[in-house]
CSV table of C-alpha atoms and ligand atoms in Angstrom, one decimal:
chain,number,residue,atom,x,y,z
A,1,UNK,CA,48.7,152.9,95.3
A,2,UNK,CA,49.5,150.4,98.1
A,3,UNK,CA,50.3,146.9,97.6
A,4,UNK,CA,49.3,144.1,99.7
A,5,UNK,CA,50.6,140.1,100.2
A,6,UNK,CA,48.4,138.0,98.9
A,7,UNK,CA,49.3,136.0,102.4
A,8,UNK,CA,48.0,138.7,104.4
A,9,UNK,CA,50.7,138.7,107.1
A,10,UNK,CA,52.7,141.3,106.1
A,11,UNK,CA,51.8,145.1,105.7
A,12,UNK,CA,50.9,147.1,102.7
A,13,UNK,CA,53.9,147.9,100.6
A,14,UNK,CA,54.8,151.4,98.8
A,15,UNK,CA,54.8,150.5,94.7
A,16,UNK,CA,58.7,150.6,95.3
A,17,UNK,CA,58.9,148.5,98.0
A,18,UNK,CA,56.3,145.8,95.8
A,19,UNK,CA,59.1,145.9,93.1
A,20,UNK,CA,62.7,145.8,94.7
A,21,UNK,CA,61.5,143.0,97.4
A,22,UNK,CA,59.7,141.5,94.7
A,23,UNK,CA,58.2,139.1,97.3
A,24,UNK,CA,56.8,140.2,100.8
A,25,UNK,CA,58.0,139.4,104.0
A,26,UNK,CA,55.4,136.8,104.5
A,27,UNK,CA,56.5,134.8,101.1
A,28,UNK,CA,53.3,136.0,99.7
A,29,UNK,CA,53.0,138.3,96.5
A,30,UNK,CA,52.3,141.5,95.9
A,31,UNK,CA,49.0,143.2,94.4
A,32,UNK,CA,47.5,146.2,94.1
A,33,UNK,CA,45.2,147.7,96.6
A,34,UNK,CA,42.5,148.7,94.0
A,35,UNK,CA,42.0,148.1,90.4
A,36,UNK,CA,41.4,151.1,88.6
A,37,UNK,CA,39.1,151.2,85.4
A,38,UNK,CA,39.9,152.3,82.7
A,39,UNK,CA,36.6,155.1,81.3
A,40,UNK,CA,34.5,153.2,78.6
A,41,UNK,CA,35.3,156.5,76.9
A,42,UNK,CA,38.7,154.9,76.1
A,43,UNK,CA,37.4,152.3,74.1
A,44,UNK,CA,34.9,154.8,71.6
A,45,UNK,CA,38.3,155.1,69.4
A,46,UNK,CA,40.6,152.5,70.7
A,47,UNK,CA,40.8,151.1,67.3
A,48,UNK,CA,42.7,154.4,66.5
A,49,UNK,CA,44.9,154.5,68.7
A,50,UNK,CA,48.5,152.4,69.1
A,51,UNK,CA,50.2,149.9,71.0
A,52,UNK,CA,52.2,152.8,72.7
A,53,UNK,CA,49.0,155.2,73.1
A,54,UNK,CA,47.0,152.0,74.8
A,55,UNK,CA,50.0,150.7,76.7
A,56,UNK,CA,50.9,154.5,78.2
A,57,UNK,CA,47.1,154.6,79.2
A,58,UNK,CA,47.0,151.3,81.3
A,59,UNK,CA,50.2,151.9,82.7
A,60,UNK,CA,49.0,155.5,83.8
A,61,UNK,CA,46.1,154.1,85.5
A,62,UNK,CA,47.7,151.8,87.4
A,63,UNK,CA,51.1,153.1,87.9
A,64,UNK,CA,50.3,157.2,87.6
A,65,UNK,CA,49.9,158.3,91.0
A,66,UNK,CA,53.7,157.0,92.0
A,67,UNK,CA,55.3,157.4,88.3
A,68,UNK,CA,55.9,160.7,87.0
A,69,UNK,CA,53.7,161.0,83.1
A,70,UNK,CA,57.0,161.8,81.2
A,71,UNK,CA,58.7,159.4,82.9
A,72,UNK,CA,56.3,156.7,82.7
A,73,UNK,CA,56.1,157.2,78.5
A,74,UNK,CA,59.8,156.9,78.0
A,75,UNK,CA,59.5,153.4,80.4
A,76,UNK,CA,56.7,152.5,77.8
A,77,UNK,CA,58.5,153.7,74.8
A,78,UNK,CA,61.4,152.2,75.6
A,79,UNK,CA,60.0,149.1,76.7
A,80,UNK,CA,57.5,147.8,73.7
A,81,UNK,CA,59.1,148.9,70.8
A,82,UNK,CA,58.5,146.1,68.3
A,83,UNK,CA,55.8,144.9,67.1
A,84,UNK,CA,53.0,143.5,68.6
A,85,UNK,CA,50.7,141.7,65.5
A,86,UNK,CA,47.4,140.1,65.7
A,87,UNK,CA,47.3,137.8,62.8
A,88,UNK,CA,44.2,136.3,61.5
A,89,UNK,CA,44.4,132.6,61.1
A,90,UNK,CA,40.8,132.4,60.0
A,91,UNK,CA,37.5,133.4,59.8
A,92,UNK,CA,37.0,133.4,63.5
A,93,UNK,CA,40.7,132.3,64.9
A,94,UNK,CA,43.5,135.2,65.7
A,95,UNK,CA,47.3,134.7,66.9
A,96,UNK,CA,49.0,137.6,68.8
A,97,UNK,CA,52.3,137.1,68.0
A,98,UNK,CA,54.3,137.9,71.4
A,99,UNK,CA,57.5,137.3,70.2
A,100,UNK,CA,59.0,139.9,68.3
A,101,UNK,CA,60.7,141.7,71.0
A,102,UNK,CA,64.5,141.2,71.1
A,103,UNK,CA,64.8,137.3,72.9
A,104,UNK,CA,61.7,136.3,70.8
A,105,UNK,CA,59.0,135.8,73.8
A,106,UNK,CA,56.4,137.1,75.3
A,107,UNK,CA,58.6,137.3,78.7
A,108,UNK,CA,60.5,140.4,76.7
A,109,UNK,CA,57.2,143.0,77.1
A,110,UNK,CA,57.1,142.2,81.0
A,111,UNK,CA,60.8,141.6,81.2
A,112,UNK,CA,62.1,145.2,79.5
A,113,UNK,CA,59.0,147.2,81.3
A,114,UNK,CA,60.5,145.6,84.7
A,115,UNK,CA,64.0,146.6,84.0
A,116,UNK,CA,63.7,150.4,83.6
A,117,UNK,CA,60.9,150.4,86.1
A,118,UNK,CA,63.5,149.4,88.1
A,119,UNK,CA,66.0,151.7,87.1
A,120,UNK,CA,63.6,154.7,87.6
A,121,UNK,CA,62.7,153.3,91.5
A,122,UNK,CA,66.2,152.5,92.3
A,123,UNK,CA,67.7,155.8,91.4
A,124,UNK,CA,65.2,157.7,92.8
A,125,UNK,CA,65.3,156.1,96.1
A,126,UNK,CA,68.5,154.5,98.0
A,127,UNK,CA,71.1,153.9,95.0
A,128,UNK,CA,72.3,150.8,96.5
A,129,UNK,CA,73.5,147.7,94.3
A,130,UNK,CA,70.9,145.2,94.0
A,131,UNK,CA,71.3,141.3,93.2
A,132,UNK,CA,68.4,140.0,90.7
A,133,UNK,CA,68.3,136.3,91.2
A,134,UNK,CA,66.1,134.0,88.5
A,135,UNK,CA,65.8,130.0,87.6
A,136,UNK,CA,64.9,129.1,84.6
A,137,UNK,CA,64.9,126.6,81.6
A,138,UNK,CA,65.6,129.3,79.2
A,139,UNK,CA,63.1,131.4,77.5
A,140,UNK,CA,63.0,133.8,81.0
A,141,UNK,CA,66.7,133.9,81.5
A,142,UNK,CA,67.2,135.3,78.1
A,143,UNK,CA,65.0,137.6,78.3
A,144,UNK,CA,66.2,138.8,82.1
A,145,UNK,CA,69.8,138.3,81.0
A,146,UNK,CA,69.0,141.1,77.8
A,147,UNK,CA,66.4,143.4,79.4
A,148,UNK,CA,69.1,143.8,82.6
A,149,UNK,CA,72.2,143.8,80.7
A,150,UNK,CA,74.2,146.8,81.5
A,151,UNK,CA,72.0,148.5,84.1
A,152,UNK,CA,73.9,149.9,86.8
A,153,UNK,CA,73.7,149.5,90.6
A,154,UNK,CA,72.2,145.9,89.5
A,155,UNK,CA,73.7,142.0,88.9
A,156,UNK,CA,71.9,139.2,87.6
A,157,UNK,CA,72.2,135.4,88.8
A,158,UNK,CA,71.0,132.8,85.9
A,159,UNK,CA,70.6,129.6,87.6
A,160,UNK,CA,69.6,127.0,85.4
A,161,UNK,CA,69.4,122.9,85.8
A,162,UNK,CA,72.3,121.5,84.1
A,163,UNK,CA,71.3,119.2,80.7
A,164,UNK,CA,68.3,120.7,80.4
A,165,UNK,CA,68.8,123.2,77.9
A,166,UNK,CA,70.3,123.2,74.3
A,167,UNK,CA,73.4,124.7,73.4
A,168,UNK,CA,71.7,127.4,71.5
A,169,UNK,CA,69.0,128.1,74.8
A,170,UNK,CA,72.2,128.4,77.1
A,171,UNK,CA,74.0,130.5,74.7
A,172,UNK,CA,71.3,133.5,74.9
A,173,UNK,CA,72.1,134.2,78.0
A,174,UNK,CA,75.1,132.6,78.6
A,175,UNK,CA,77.3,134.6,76.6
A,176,UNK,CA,76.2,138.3,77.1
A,177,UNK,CA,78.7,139.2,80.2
A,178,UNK,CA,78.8,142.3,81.7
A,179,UNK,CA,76.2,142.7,85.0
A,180,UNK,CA,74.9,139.0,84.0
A,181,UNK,CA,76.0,135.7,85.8
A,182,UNK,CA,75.0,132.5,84.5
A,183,UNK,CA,75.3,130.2,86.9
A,184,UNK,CA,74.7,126.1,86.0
A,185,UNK,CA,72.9,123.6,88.9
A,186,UNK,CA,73.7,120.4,89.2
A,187,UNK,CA,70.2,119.4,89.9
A,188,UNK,CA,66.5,119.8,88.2
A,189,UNK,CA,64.4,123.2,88.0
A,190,UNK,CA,62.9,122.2,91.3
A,191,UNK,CA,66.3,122.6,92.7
A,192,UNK,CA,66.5,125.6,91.0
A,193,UNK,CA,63.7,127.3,92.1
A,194,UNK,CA,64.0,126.5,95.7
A,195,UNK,CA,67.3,127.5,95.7
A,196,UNK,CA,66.2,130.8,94.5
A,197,UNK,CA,63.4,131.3,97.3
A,198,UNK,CA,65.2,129.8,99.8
A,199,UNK,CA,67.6,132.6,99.1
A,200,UNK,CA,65.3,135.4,98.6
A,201,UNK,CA,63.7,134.8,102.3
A,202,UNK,CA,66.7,134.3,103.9
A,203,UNK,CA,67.3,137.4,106.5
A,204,UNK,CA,71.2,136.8,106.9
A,205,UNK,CA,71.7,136.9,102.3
A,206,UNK,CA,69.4,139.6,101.9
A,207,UNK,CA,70.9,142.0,104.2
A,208,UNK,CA,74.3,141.2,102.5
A,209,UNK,CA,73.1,141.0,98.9
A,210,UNK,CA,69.8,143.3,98.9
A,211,UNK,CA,68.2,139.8,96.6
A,212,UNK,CA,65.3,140.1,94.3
A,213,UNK,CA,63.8,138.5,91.9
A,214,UNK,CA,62.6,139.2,87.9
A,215,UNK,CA,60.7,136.7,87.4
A,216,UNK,CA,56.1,137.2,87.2
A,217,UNK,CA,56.4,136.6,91.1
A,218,UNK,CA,57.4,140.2,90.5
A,219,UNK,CA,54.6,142.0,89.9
A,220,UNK,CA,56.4,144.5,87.9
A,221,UNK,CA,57.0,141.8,85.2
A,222,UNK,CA,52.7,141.1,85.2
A,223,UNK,CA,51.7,144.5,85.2
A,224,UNK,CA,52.6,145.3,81.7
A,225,UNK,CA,51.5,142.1,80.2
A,226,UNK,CA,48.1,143.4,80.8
A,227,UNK,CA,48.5,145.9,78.1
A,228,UNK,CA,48.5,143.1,75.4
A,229,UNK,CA,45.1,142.4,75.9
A,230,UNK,CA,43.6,146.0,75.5
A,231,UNK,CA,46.1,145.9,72.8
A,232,UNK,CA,44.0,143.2,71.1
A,233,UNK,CA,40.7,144.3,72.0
A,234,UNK,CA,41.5,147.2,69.6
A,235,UNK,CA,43.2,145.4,66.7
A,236,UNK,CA,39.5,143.2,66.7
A,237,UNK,CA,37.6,146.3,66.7
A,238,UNK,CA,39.3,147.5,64.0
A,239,UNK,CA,38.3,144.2,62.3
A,240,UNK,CA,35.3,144.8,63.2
A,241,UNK,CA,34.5,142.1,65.8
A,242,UNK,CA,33.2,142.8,69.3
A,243,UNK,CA,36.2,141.7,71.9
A,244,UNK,CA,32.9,140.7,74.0
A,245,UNK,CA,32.2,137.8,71.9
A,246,UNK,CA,36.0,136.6,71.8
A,247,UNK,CA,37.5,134.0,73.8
A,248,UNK,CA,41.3,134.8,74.4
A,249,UNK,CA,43.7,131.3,75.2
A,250,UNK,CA,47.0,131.3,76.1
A,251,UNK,CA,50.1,128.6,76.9
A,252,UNK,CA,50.7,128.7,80.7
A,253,UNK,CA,53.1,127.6,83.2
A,254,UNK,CA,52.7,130.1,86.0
A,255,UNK,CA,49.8,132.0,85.1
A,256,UNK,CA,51.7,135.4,84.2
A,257,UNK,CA,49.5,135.7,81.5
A,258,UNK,CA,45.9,133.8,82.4
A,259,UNK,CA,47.0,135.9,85.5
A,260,UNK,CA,47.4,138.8,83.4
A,261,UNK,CA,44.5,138.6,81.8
A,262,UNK,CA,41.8,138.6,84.3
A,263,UNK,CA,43.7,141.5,85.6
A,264,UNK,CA,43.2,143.1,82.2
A,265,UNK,CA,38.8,141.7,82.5
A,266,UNK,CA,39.1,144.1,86.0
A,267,UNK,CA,40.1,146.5,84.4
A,268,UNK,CA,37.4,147.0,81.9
A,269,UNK,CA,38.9,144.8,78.7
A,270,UNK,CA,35.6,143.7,77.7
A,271,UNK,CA,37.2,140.3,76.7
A,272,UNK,CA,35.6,136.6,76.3
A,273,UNK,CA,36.8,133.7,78.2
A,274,UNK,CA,39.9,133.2,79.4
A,275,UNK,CA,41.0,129.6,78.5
A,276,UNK,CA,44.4,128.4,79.7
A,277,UNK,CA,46.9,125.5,77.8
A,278,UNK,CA,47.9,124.0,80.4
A,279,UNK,CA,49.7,120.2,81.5
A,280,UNK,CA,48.3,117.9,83.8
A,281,UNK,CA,48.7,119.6,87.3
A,282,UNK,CA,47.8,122.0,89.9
A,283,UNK,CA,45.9,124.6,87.7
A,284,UNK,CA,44.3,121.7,85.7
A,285,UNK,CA,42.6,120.0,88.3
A,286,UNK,CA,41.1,123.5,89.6
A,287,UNK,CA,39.9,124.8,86.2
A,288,UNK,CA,39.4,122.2,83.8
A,289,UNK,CA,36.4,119.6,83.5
A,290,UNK,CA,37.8,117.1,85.8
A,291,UNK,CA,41.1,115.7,87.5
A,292,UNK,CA,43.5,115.5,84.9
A,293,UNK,CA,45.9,113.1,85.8
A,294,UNK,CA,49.3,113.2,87.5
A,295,UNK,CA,51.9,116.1,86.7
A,296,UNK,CA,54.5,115.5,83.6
A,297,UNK,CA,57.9,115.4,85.1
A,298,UNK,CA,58.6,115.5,88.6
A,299,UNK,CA,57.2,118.6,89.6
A,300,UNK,CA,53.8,118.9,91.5
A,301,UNK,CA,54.2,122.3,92.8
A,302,UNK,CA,51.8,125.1,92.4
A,303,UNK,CA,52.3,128.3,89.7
A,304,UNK,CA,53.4,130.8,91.2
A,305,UNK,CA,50.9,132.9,90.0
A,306,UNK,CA,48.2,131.2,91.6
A,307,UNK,CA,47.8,133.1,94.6
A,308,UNK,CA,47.5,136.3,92.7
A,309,UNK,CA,44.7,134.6,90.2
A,310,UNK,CA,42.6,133.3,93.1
A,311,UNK,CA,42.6,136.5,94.7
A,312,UNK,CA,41.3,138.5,91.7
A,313,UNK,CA,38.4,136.2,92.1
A,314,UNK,CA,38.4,136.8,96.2
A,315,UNK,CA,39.9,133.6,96.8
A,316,UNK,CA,36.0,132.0,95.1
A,317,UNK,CA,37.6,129.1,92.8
A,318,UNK,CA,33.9,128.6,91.6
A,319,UNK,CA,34.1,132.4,90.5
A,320,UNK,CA,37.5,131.7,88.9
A,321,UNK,CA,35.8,129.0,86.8
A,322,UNK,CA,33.2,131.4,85.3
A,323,UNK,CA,35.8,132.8,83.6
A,324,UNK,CA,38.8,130.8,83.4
A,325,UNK,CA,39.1,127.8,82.2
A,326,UNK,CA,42.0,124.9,81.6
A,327,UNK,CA,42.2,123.1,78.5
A,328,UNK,CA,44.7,119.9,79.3
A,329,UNK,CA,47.9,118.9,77.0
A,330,UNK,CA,50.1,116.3,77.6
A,331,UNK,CA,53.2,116.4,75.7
A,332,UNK,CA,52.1,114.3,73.2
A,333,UNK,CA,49.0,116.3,72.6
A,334,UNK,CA,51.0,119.1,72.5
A,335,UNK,CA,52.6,117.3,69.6
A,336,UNK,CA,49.4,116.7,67.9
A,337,UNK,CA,48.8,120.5,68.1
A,338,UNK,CA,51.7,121.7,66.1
A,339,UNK,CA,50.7,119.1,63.1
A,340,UNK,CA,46.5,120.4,63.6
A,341,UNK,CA,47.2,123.7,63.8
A,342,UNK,CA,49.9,123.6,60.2
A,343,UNK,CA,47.4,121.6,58.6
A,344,UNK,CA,44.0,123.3,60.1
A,345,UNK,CA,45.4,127.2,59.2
A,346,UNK,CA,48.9,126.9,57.8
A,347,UNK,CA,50.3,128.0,60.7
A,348,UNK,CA,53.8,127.2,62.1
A,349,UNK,CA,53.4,127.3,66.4
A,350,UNK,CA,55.7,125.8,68.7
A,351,UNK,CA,54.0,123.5,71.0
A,352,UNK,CA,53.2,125.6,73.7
A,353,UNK,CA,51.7,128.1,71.5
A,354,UNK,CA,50.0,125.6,69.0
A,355,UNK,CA,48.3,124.0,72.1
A,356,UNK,CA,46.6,127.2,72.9
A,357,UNK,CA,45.3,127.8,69.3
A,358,UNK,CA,44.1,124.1,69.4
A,359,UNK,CA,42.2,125.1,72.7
A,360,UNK,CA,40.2,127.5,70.3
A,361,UNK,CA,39.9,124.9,67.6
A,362,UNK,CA,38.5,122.7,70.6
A,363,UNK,CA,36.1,125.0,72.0
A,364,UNK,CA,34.8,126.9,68.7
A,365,UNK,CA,31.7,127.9,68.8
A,366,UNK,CA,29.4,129.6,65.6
A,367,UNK,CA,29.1,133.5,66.4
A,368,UNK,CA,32.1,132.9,68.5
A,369,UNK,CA,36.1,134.5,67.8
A,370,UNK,CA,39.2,133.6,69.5
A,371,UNK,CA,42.8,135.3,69.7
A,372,UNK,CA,45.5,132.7,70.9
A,373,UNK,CA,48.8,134.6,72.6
A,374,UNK,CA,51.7,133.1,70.6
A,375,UNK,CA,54.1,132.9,73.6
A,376,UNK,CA,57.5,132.3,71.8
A,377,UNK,CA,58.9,132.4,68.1
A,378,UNK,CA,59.4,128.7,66.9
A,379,UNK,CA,62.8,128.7,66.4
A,380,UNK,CA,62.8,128.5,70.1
A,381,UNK,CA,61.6,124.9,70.9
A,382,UNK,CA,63.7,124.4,67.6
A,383,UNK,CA,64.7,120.4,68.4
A,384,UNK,CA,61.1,119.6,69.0
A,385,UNK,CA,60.1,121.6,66.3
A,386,UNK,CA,62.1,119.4,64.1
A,387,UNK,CA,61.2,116.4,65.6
A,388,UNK,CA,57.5,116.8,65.4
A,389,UNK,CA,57.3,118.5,61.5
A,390,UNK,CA,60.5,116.8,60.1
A,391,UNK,CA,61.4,120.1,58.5
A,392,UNK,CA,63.9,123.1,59.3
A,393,UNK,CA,62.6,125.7,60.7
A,394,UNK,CA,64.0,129.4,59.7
A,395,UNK,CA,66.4,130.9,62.0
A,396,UNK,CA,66.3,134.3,63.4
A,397,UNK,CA,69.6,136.3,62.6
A,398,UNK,CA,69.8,137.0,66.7
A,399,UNK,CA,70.5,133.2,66.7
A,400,UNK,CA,73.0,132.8,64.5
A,401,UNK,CA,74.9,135.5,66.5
A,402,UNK,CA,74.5,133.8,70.3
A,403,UNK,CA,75.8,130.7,68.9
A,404,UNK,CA,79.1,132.2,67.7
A,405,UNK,CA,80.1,133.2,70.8
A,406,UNK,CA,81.8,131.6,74.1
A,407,UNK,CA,79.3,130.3,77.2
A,408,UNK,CA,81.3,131.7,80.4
A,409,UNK,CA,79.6,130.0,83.0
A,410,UNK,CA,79.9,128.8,86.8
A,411,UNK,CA,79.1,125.3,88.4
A,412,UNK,CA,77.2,124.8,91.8
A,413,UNK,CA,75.5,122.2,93.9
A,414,UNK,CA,71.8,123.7,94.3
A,415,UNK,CA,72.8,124.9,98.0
A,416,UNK,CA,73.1,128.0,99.7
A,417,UNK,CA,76.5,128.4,100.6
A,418,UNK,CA,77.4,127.4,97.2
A,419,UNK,CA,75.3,130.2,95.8
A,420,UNK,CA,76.7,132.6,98.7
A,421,UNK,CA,80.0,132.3,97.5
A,422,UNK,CA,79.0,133.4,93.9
A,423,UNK,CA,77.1,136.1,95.1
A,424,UNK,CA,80.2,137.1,97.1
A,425,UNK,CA,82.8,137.3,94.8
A,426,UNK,CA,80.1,139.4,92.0
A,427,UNK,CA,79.7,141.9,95.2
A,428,UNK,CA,83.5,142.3,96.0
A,429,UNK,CA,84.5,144.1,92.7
B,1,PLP,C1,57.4,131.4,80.1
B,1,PLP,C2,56.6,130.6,79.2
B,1,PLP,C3,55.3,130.1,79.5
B,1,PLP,C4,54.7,130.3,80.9
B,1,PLP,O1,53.9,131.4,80.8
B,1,PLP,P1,53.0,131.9,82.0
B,1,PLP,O2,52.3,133.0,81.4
B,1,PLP,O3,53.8,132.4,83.2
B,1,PLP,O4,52.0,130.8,82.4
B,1,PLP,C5,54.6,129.3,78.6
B,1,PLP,N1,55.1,129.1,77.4
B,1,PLP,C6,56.3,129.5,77.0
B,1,PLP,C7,56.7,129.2,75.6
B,1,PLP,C8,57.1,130.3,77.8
B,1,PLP,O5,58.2,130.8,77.4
C-alpha cells in the first residue's frame, strides 16, 4: 500500500515511512492510497466471530500486503486484549465501553496497536533509536507513556501544560520511568502542541533526534480504531438489530474516532450516521446545524484529524454532512449530560462520554438504534465527576497504585532550545 499527504506536496510514502515520520514532509498527514473492502461474505457470520477474529481481518486488509499474517496476529493479539463490551442502555440505546484496556481509554486500542507496529517496522528496517514526542492533557500521555514503556531503540517525551492536570492524571504517566520522559510546560496545551510540531518539522532536530509522534496525527494510532466499529456491527447482529439502521456517536476532540469511523463506512461497515459530541469550534460550525458560537478556552485551532476526514469525503464538506454530523456541548451541557444520562438509563458517563449518549437521546428516532463509544472510564474526569453527581465514584485498583508513587519530572519554557536540551541529554546515555 502507498500512503499519500493529505497536503499533496510531498510524495507517496512506503507504510513504514507513513508510521516512523508520522507526519509528511509537507506537514500534511498520511493516508492510504486505496481503501480496501472488506467481502460482504465477512459479515454472513460476523456475529460468530470475536474481537480478535474481526480486528485480524481489518488489519489484514489494510495492512496485509506490507505485514507478514503471523506477524500481524501477534500485533493484534497483543494489542486488544481486554475487553471490548457493548452494553445495552435500552431498548434502542448501546454504550461501547472503550476503556478497559490498561490506562482506561479508548486511546489504549490505537495506542498499544501503534507501539508494536512500531516495534515490528523499526526492527525490520534501520534499527536506529527513535524519539516519540506527544502533548497532552492526560488521557493520551498515559496511554503513550504505558503502551511505549520499555520498547527498545525508542524514548518518549510527555509534554504537558503545567496546572492543568490532577495529581492523579500526572501520576499515570509521570511515574513509570524507564524509556518515558515527562516533561512539564510552563504554558497552555496550545504551547504544547506547537512546541511539538514546531519540533517535528524542524530539519536541523530531526536529523539529530530521528522525532515522531504517537499521537491520531499518526495514522498508525487511527487505523486500529476502525476495528471497534465492525466490532460493534457484530455484537448488534447478534442482538439482532441491523447495524444499517444504527446511528453510532462518539466524544471528539480531534476526530480520531468520527475519523475513524467513516474510514470504517469505506470500508464496508454498513453503519448509520456518524454523529460527533463536539464543543463549540472548528468541526461544529462545519457539521452541525448552524454556527455554534465561539471556542471554549483559548484555542481556535482546527482537529488534527480534519484533513484526513475531509478527504474521505474528497474534500466535499456537503458530502461529509450526509453522513456526519456535530451535535454541540458546551461545558455546561456536558454537565447536564452526565445527570440525563444517570437518570434517563442508570448510567454513570463522564462528560465527554455522557455527551455522546445524550446526542442519541437528542436525535432518537422510532425504528432507529444508537451505540455511543464510551471514550474513558469515569474515574478519569474524577473531580468533575464529583462535582457534577456529588457522589464518589469507584476507583480502579490501577489508580490506587500510580498515586503511591513518586512524579519524576522536568520543567521547561515551551521553546525549542529548551526542549533540545532534554532531548540531548535522553540521547547521550
Ligand atoms: C482523547 C479523547 C477525546 C478525543 O478523541 P478524538 O477521537 O481524537 O476526537 C475525547 N474524549 C476523551 C475522553 C478523550 O480522552
Amino acid at each position: 500500500m502507498q500512503y499519500y499527504s493529505t497536503s499533496e506536496k510531498s510524495p507517496d510514502a512506503t507504510l513504514s515511512q507513513a508510521i516512523v515520520h508520522c507526519v509528511a514532509p509537507d506537514g500534511g498527514l498520511y493516508m492510504p492510497r486505496t481503501w480496501p473492502v472488506v467481502p460482504k461474505a465477512f459479515f454472513n457470520n460476523i456475529d460468530q466471530l470475536s474481537l480478535l477474529d474481526i480486528a485480524y481481518v481489518v488489519a489484514n486488509q489494510l495492512l496485509g500486503d506490507d505485514v507478514d499474517g503471523a506477524v500481524l496476529k501477534t500485533i493484534v493479539a497483543d494489542s486488544m486484549n481486554f475487553r471490548i463490551p457493548l452494553v445495552r442502555l435500552s431498548d434502542n440505546i448501546f454504550a461501547l465501553e472503550l476503556f478497559h484496556g490498561p490506562t482506561l481509554s479508548f486511546k489504549d486500542v490505537g495506542t498499544r496497536f501503534l507501539a508494536r507496529l512500531y516495534r515490528h517496522l523499526a526492527s525490520s528496517s534501520s534499527g536506529r533509536h527513535i524519539n516519540v514526542l506527544v502533548a497532552t492533557t492526560g488521557n493520551s500521555g498515559s496511554a503513550i507513556a504505558s503502551a511505549f514503556k520499555g520498547l527498545e531503540g525508542v524514548d518518549v517525551f510527555i509534554l504537558y501544560p503545567r496546572g492543568r492536570l490532577s495529581r492523579m492524571q500526572e501520576a499515570q504517566f509521570a511515574t513509570i520511568g524507564e524509556n518515558t520522559h515527562p516533561i512539564e510546560v510552563r504554558g497552555s496545551i496550545d504551547d504544547c502542541n506547537r512546541l511539538v510540531d514546531t519540533a517535528l518539522l524542524d530539519s536541523e532536530l530531526n536529523a539529530m533526534f530521528h522525532l515522531t509522534s504517537a499521537n491520531s496525527l499518526n495514522l498508525g494510532r487511527v487505523l486500529p480504531q476502525i476495528v471497534y466499529f465492525f466490532e460493534a456491527c457484530a455484537r448488534l447482529k447478534a442482538a439482532g438489530i441491523e447495524p444499517s439502521e444504527t446511528d453510532f456517536a462518539m466524544p471528539c476532540g480531534n476526530l480520531s474516532n468520527v475519523t475513524a469511523a467513516a474510514m470504517a463506512r469505506r470500508m464496508g461497515a454498513p453503519i448509520g450516521s456518524i454523529i460527533g459530541a463536539c464543543t463549540p469550534g472548528i468541526f461544529a460550525d462545519m457539521a452541525g446545524d448552524g454556527v455554534s458560537g465561539p471556542p471554549l478556552g483559548p484555542t481556535g485551532s482546527s482537529p488534527a484529524n480534519m484533513p484526513r476526514l475531509l478527504a474521505l469525503y474528497g474534500g466535499d464538506a456537503d458530502a461529509l454532512r450526509r453522513e456526519v454530523h456535530a451535535e454541540v456541548f458546551t461545558t455546561q451541557a456536558q454537565e447536564d449530560a452526565v445527570r440525563e444520562v444517570y437518570s434517563a438509563l442508570g448510567y454513570v458517563a463522564e462528560p465527554r462520554s455522557a455527551s455522546a449518549v445524550s446526542a442519541l437521546l437528542r436525535r432518537s428516532r422510532p425504528g432507529r438504534h444508537g451505540v455511543a463509544l464510551i471514550n474513558t472510564h469515569p474515574a478519569k474526569a474524577l473531580d468533575r465527576m464529583t462535582a457534577i453527581t456529588g457522589r464518589a465514584i469507584e476507583l480502579p485498583l490501577q489508580f490506587t497504585r500510580f498515586m503511591a508513587r513518586t512524579v519524576v519530572k522536568d520543567k521547561i519554557d515551551p521553546t525549542l532550545p529548551a526542549l533540545r536540551k532534554i532531548l540531548l541529554r535522553h540521547n547521550q546515555q
